[in-house]
Structures are given as structure tokens and as C-alpha cells.
Amino acid sequence: MTVETIASHRCFEGEQLRLKHRADSLDCDMHFSLYLPPAARGGDVPLLYWLSGLTCSDENFVQKAGAQRYAAEHGVAIVAPDTSPRGEGVPDDPEGAWDFGLGAGFYVNATEAPWDRHYRMYDYLTEELPALLAEQFPVDTSRAAIFGHSMGGHGALVIALRNPARFQSVSAFAPIVAPSQCPWGEKALGNYLGPDRENWKNYDTCALIEAGALQLPMLVDQGEADNFLEEQLKTALLEQVCSRTGYEATIRRQPGYDHSYFFISSFIGSHIAFHARALEQSLAED
Amino acid sequence: MTVETIASHRCFEGEQLRLKHRADSLDCDMHFSLYLPPAARGGDVPLLYWLSGLTCSDENFVQKAGAQRYAAEHGVAIVAPDTSPRGEGVPDDPEGAWDFGLGAGFYVNATEAPWDRHYRMYDYLTEELPALLAEQFPVDTSRAAIFGHSMGGHGALVIALRNPARFQSVSAFAPIVAPSQCPWGEKALGNYLGPDRENWKNYDTCALIEAGALQLPMLVDQGEADNFLEEQLKTALLEQVCSRTGYEATIRRQPGYDHSYFFISSFIGSHIAFHARALEQSLAED
């Protein structure tokens, strides 16, 4: 597995890298960003996966979230993958909409043509990328947590709920908690997975919790001034299913905050500290 | 003076604003960004001016520096103006170069046609913008400090050295310390101010210190892996003139850091703490 270093910047005494590789699971070249804290010079460090929202690449988070300070303090690496396959031959929304296709992979394995050839972000994130990171970088993928924003919050929650043994904790900013029940999700899942809504349940946080997903430390922040809250994000559905099933999640509604990176940056330190605590606890239990 | 609010985002319990107004000194409409910390709800707070580098607008800093956390902690506002006049009728580099004209005002009052009509960033920053801020926002412009990056580091140093009574402290990231002696500066000052190099000395940090500028708390960070260090920034010239004249400045060379916002974000907390200390000290002396 060859990985090309596109850029490297010293940041909080660690290194902010941008990398490129051939992703077999997606049948295209992919970029990803990786922050290695100063502690990574002394050996493998725990790994946080950050999944971004609609229209983002691997770069938005590393430029706007201000996460490196906290990652350096806690000695954790953060990988930020892209949000969809890219490149020539990768199909996009036929009308060029920003909520589907490029920049909008929704972290699923598509089953429907023409999407099924490249749009396999679930496999990429749960298999190919972890293997590559474990092989090539000073990260311990057995000590991992996952978080994300909006579509990426959806991806983080779904991936963690389906792989509870592989993540010590999960968190999300303004996640799409029930893609089966909102316009963004219905468009994406309908196209990627086809019309049978039974197949959507594997990619729906509320449905997974309803079906009895294992308990995992979970933190969710949702801005109350977020324009997408009512129609797309529907935090209330997560609150209800957690309450109904006894799933313990910390869901915080943050007055005045919107959907932007100004919201994310305000609470990213709190999320990274949450994951660092869960990772330390799991280490203490080993 | 009418100011239009373009955007407002809650951030670290304060407000990140983007604003627009008619700038008489520049004869055009201008945008600027303003972070108001939570403390501003209780009365006027001290003000930091951030001046950005070549090609930047008022937005780069607020999105990439991660400054809001520290501004909130220390209870200071930060205003980030644009880097040049903008809009129809504002002349640009005839060849569209990025190091002169739009996005490259160099914080001077141009004296040469066609630049002298709009390119009056020095007056804008020392007169018009402070008056507007004092009138319209909960900031105390008598308690102020100034800092910036690259071309903006040059601007911050020059403006502070020429107005030492108006700023409690000054700092810079990778500043152009001697524009009279580097290609970026020679092009800009030559075009904006004409060929007589005597006139350039008012906009040259090293020349101002050489000429006996008053002492002001001064902090400079310079990355040693900065590609522009040798040809454009020339930190050594600042070190030499400070040493020669007995001007006390803290000039830190930071191993491994480049010219990017990853460098700025790594040390922005240290700079804001430096200014907060100077502002508190001046208050104690009042």
C-alpha cells in the first residue's frame, strides 16, 4: 500500500499531514488528512476518526475545527477522510446537487448501479483505511473512537453502533440521526441502496438503536439555532429512541449555536476530552 | 455610519460577526469580521486588531486561526479587517499578480495614481475603523493591541510603532520586517508610494526602529521552515536593528513551522495571552 505525502505542516508540535493513496474499495484515488500529535514520535497513539459533512473534503476539519491543540494535549491522532469517492469516472448527482454524489457519500456501501462501483465508503472506513493506517503510521487502531458532523455525525454513529467492539466511544455534532426520515437521507439512501427501506435500517442511527445496538459511550451536541434541525437532523428522534430503549447517550442542546464550524470549534475540545477519557478507561480495564 | 450585519455565529459563547459598511477613507464598501467575547455583553472590552497577509480577506483568520477560544477566555474582542480596498473601480495589479493590488494593500496610504484614490488602508485602520467600532460596538478602543501575519505582521508593527500611545502591545507572525529590502515590499511600496525610498521609511519596521521609535511590548514568532523567510521576511534584519538600537522585542524562531495557518494556530493563544497581559498591566497603571 503506497501512500503519497501531499503536504506536511508542523502544528502544535505535531504534524498535520495530507496524504493520497489508491483506494481499492472505492476504485479511485483518495486524499485524507492525518494529524499526528507530538506523542506519536514516541510510539503508537490512539486514533480518532473524524467524518465530515455534506460538500466537505478531508481539508475543512483540519483547517477550521481547531482540533489539533486538543489532540496534541491528549496525545491522540485524528484522521479526516474525504466524504465520497472522487475522480474521473466516479458518477455524481445528475443535476449536480450538493446533497448527493460527490461530497455526499453518506458512508454507505451502495448496492445500486451506477453507484455500487465506487460508493463504498463504509468498507473504506471500516476496513481499508484502518488497515493502511495501522501499517503505515504510528497509530494504534485497536484504541479508536469516531466522531463527525452532520452527514459525518450520521456516519460516525452508524459505524460505531455497528462495530461497538472497535470503538471505545462515539460522538457527533448536529448529526443526521434518522436518514430514513428526512429529505437528505431519503434521497441518498434511496439512490445508493434502492427503494426497499428495510435495507436502509443498517445506515440509520435511530433504527440501529431501536434494533438493540450495544451500549457505547455516546455524546451528541446540537445547536438550537441550526437551520437544519427540524427538517433534516431531527435530534428529537434520537432523544426519543434512547429514552424508549434505555440507551444512555449524552445529548446536549446548545442555545444559540448554528450548523457551522464556529459551533464545532466551540465544543471540539469537549469531544476530544470525552474520547480521551473513554480511551484511557478502556486501557485501564485491559 | 451604517453597518450591515452579513453573518452572525455563536462561537465560544460569544459572537463571530461579519459586517459591511461604506468606507469613506477607501471610497468603497468594505467587509470586516469582529469577534465579541461573552464578556462584551457586560460592557466595553479591550480590542485586538488582526491584520492578515497577502491574498487574504477578513475571513481567513476567523475560520483558521482558532483565536476565538482565547479571546473568549481573556475577554477581548478581535477585529479582522480586509487586506485592501475592494469593488468595482478599485484598480488591481495590471497583470493580476497576487502580491500587489487587491488583497495586497500593504496597509499604506498610497500617494501615486491610480492607487491614491482607494488604497488608503493606513488611514482606514488608524482613523475610520476605530471610530466606527467605538461608536457601534461594545469595545474600548483606548485599550487596544494589534497583531498580524506576514504582510499583516508588517502592517501591525508599522501601525503600532507610529502610534505607540494607542496600542498597549504589538505582535506578529512571520512579518515582512523590512519591505524596503525585499521583492514583495519593493514592488508594493514602489507602486503605492513612488520611487523615492525616503517615503518608504514610514512603512518599514526596521527603518522606524532605526529612527528611534518608542518602546512598546513586542512579540514576534517566525517559523524556521517558512519558505519566505530568507527572501521576503528577513527576520534577521529585525533582530539586528533591535540589538543595535536596544529595542526590546521578543523574537522567537520556531523550529519546523512554516508560513501557514497551522503555524499561526499553534501560537495564537500565546499571542493573545501576551496582549491580554499588556492590557491588564496598562489598566493597573491607570
Coordinates of C-alpha atoms in Angstrom, one line a residue, chain A:
Chain A
M1 CA 0.0 0.0 0.0
T2 CA 1.7 3.2 -1.2
V3 CA 0.8 6.5 0.4
E4 CA 2.0 9.8 -1.0
T5 CA 2.5 12.7 1.3
I6 CA 0.9 15.8 -0.4
A7 CA 1.6 18.2 2.4
S8 CA 3.1 18.3 5.9
H9 CA 2.8 21.2 8.4
R10 CA 4.1 21.4 11.9
C11 CA 1.2 22.2 14.2
F12 CA 1.1 22.3 18.0
E13 CA 4.5 20.5 17.9
G14 CA 2.9 17.6 16.0
E15 CA 2.4 17.2 12.2
Q16 CA -0.7 17.9 10.1
L17 CA -0.3 15.7 7.1
R18 CA -2.3 15.4 3.9
L19 CA -2.0 12.1 2.1
K20 CA -3.1 10.4 -1.1
H21 CA -3.5 6.7 -2.0
R22 CA -5.2 4.3 -4.3
A23 CA -8.4 3.1 -2.5
D24 CA -9.2 -0.4 -3.8
S25 CA -12.6 -0.5 -2.0
L26 CA -13.6 2.7 -3.8
D27 CA -11.8 2.1 -7.1
C28 CA -10.3 5.6 -7.1
D29 CA -7.5 7.7 -5.7
M30 CA -8.4 9.2 -2.3
H31 CA -7.0 12.0 -0.2
F32 CA -7.1 12.0 3.6
S33 CA -5.7 14.2 6.3
L34 CA -3.9 12.9 9.4
Y35 CA -2.9 14.8 12.5
L36 CA -0.1 13.1 14.5
P37 CA 0.4 14.6 17.9
P38 CA 4.0 15.0 19.3
A39 CA 3.4 11.9 21.4
A40 CA 3.4 9.8 18.2
R41 CA 7.1 10.3 17.9
G42 CA 7.4 8.0 21.0
G43 CA 5.2 5.2 19.7
D44 CA 1.7 4.3 18.6
V45 CA -1.1 6.6 19.8
P46 CA -4.9 6.2 19.9
L47 CA -6.8 7.2 16.8
L48 CA -9.9 9.3 16.4
Y49 CA -11.8 9.2 13.1
W50 CA -13.4 12.4 12.1
L51 CA -16.2 12.2 9.4
S52 CA -17.2 15.5 7.7
G53 CA -20.5 16.7 6.4
L54 CA -22.0 17.3 3.0
T55 CA -19.8 19.2 0.5
C56 CA -16.7 18.8 2.6
S57 CA -13.4 17.3 1.7
D58 CA -10.7 16.0 4.1
E59 CA -9.5 19.6 4.5
N60 CA -12.4 21.5 6.1
F61 CA -12.0 19.9 9.5
V62 CA -8.2 20.3 9.8
Q63 CA -8.4 24.0 8.8
K64 CA -11.5 25.1 10.7
A65 CA -12.1 23.0 13.8
G66 CA -9.1 23.9 15.9
A67 CA -8.8 20.3 16.9
Q68 CA -5.0 20.0 16.8
R69 CA -4.5 21.7 20.1
Y70 CA -6.6 19.2 21.9
A71 CA -5.2 16.2 20.0
A72 CA -1.7 17.3 20.9
E73 CA -2.7 17.8 24.6
H74 CA -4.3 14.4 24.8
G75 CA -1.8 12.5 22.6
V76 CA -4.3 11.3 20.1
A77 CA -4.1 11.2 16.3
I78 CA -7.0 12.3 14.2
V79 CA -7.7 11.0 10.7
A80 CA -10.1 13.0 8.5
P81 CA -11.1 11.1 5.3
D82 CA -12.9 12.6 2.3
T83 CA -16.7 12.4 2.2
S84 CA -17.1 10.4 -1.0
P85 CA -15.1 8.7 -3.8
R86 CA -13.6 11.2 -6.3
G87 CA -12.1 11.5 -9.7
E88 CA -12.9 10.8 -13.3
G89 CA -15.4 8.0 -13.8
V90 CA -17.0 8.5 -10.4
P91 CA -20.6 9.3 -11.0
D92 CA -22.2 12.4 -9.5
D93 CA -25.7 13.7 -8.9
P94 CA -27.1 14.1 -12.4
E95 CA -28.3 17.6 -11.6
G96 CA -25.1 18.5 -9.8
A97 CA -26.9 18.9 -6.4
W98 CA -24.6 19.2 -3.4
D99 CA -26.6 16.8 -1.2
F100 CA -25.9 13.6 -3.2
G101 CA -23.0 12.1 -5.1
L102 CA -19.6 13.8 -4.9
G103 CA -19.0 15.1 -1.4
A104 CA -22.1 13.2 -0.2
G105 CA -21.2 9.5 0.1
F106 CA -23.3 9.1 3.3
Y107 CA -20.8 6.5 4.5
V108 CA -22.7 3.6 3.0
N109 CA -21.9 0.7 0.7
A110 CA -24.1 1.4 -2.3
T111 CA -25.9 -1.5 -3.9
E112 CA -27.5 0.2 -6.8
A113 CA -25.9 1.0 -10.2
P114 CA -24.2 3.2 -11.1
W115 CA -23.2 4.0 -7.5
D116 CA -22.2 0.5 -6.4
R117 CA -18.8 0.5 -8.1
H118 CA -17.3 3.5 -6.3
Y119 CA -19.6 4.5 -3.4
R120 CA -18.4 2.0 -0.8
M121 CA -17.4 4.4 2.0
Y122 CA -18.5 2.0 4.7
D123 CA -16.0 -0.6 3.6
Y124 CA -13.3 2.0 3.0
L125 CA -13.7 3.4 6.6
T126 CA -14.1 0.1 8.4
E127 CA -11.6 -2.0 6.5
E128 CA -9.2 -0.4 4.0
L129 CA -8.3 2.8 5.7
P130 CA -7.8 1.3 9.2
A131 CA -5.5 -1.4 7.7
L132 CA -3.5 1.3 5.9
L133 CA -3.2 3.5 8.9
A134 CA -2.1 0.6 11.2
E135 CA 0.5 -0.4 8.7
Q136 CA 2.0 2.9 7.8
F137 CA 1.6 5.3 10.7
P138 CA 2.3 5.4 14.4
V139 CA -1.4 4.8 15.4
D140 CA -3.0 2.0 17.4
T141 CA -6.2 1.2 15.6
S142 CA -7.3 -1.1 18.4
R143 CA -7.7 2.1 20.5
A144 CA -10.1 4.1 18.5
A145 CA -13.0 6.4 18.7
I146 CA -15.1 8.1 16.0
F147 CA -16.9 11.4 15.6
G148 CA -18.3 13.6 12.9
H149 CA -20.5 16.5 11.8
S150 CA -24.0 16.4 10.2
M151 CA -23.7 13.7 7.5
G152 CA -20.5 12.7 9.2
G153 CA -22.2 12.6 12.5
H154 CA -24.6 10.1 11.0
G155 CA -21.6 8.1 9.6
A156 CA -19.8 8.1 12.9
L157 CA -22.9 7.0 14.9
V158 CA -23.7 4.2 12.4
I159 CA -20.2 2.9 12.1
A160 CA -19.8 2.9 15.9
L161 CA -23.1 1.2 16.6
R162 CA -22.4 -1.5 14.0
N163 CA -18.9 -2.0 15.3
P164 CA -19.1 -1.5 19.0
A165 CA -16.0 -3.6 19.8
R166 CA -13.8 -1.5 17.6
F167 CA -14.5 1.9 19.1
Q168 CA -14.2 3.0 22.7
S169 CA -16.6 5.9 22.2
V170 CA -18.6 7.9 19.6
S171 CA -19.7 11.5 19.4
A172 CA -21.4 13.8 16.9
F173 CA -22.1 17.4 16.1
A174 CA -25.5 18.0 14.7
P175 CA -25.8 14.5 13.2
I176 CA -28.5 13.3 10.8
V177 CA -29.9 10.8 13.3
A178 CA -32.6 9.3 11.2
P179 CA -31.8 9.4 7.4
S180 CA -34.8 7.2 6.7
Q181 CA -37.0 10.1 7.9
C182 CA -35.5 13.2 6.3
P183 CA -35.1 14.6 2.8
W184 CA -31.3 14.4 2.6
G185 CA -31.3 10.8 3.9
E186 CA -34.3 9.6 1.8
K187 CA -32.6 10.9 -1.4
A188 CA -29.2 9.4 -0.6
L189 CA -30.3 6.0 0.8
G190 CA -33.0 5.7 -1.9
N191 CA -30.4 6.2 -4.6
Y192 CA -27.5 4.3 -3.1
L193 CA -29.5 1.4 -1.6
G194 CA -32.7 1.2 -3.6
P195 CA -36.3 1.6 -2.7
D196 CA -36.6 -1.1 -0.1
R197 CA -36.5 0.7 3.2
E198 CA -35.6 -2.4 5.2
N199 CA -32.1 -2.1 3.7
W200 CA -31.8 1.5 5.0
K201 CA -32.0 0.4 8.6
N202 CA -28.3 -0.6 8.6
Y203 CA -27.5 3.0 8.0
D204 CA -29.9 4.7 10.3
T205 CA -28.8 5.6 13.9
C206 CA -32.3 5.6 15.4
A207 CA -33.2 2.3 13.7
L208 CA -29.9 0.7 14.9
I209 CA -30.6 1.7 18.5
E210 CA -34.2 0.6 18.2
A211 CA -33.0 -2.8 17.0
G212 CA -30.9 -3.2 20.2
A213 CA -27.4 -1.8 19.3
L214 CA -24.9 -2.4 22.1
Q215 CA -24.2 0.4 24.6
L216 CA -21.2 2.6 23.8
P217 CA -20.2 5.9 25.4
M218 CA -22.0 8.4 23.2
L219 CA -22.0 12.3 23.2
V220 CA -24.1 14.5 20.8
D221 CA -24.1 18.3 20.6
Q222 CA -26.8 20.0 18.7
G223 CA -27.1 23.8 18.2
E224 CA -30.5 25.2 18.8
A225 CA -30.1 27.9 16.1
D226 CA -29.2 25.2 13.5
N227 CA -31.3 25.8 10.4
F228 CA -31.3 22.1 9.5
L229 CA -32.5 20.9 13.0
E230 CA -36.2 20.5 12.3
E231 CA -36.3 19.2 8.8
Q232 CA -33.1 17.1 8.4
L233 CA -31.3 16.4 11.7
K234 CA -34.3 15.7 14.0
T235 CA -32.4 15.3 17.3
A236 CA -35.7 14.7 19.0
L237 CA -36.0 11.3 17.3
L238 CA -32.6 10.3 18.9
E239 CA -33.7 11.5 22.2
Q240 CA -36.9 9.5 22.0
V241 CA -35.4 6.3 20.9
C242 CA -32.7 6.5 23.5
S243 CA -35.3 7.1 26.1
R244 CA -37.6 4.3 24.9
T245 CA -34.8 1.7 24.7
G246 CA -32.8 2.9 27.7
Y247 CA -29.8 3.7 25.5
E248 CA -27.5 6.0 27.5
A249 CA -26.4 8.9 25.4
T250 CA -25.4 12.5 26.5
I251 CA -27.4 14.7 24.1
R252 CA -26.8 18.4 24.7
R253 CA -28.8 21.1 23.1
Q254 CA -26.6 24.2 22.8
P255 CA -28.6 27.5 22.8
G256 CA -27.6 30.0 20.0
Y257 CA -25.3 27.7 18.0
D258 CA -25.8 27.1 14.3
H259 CA -24.6 24.4 11.9
S260 CA -21.2 25.9 11.2
Y261 CA -17.6 25.2 12.1
F262 CA -17.9 28.1 14.6
F263 CA -20.2 25.7 16.5
I264 CA -17.8 22.7 16.0
S265 CA -14.8 24.6 17.2
S266 CA -16.6 25.7 20.3
F267 CA -17.1 22.2 21.5
I268 CA -14.4 20.2 19.7
G269 CA -12.2 20.3 22.9
S270 CA -15.0 18.8 24.9
H271 CA -15.5 16.0 22.4
I272 CA -11.8 15.1 22.2
A273 CA -11.6 15.1 26.0
F274 CA -14.6 12.8 26.1
H275 CA -12.9 10.3 23.7
A276 CA -9.6 10.6 25.5
R277 CA -11.3 9.7 28.8
A278 CA -13.0 6.7 27.2
L279 CA -9.7 5.5 25.7
E280 CA -7.9 5.8 29.0
Q281 CA -10.7 4.0 30.7
S282 CA -10.5 1.1 28.3
L283 CA -6.8 0.9 28.7
A284 CA -7.2 0.8 32.5
E285 CA -9.7 -2.1 32.0
D286 CA -7.3 -4.1 29.8

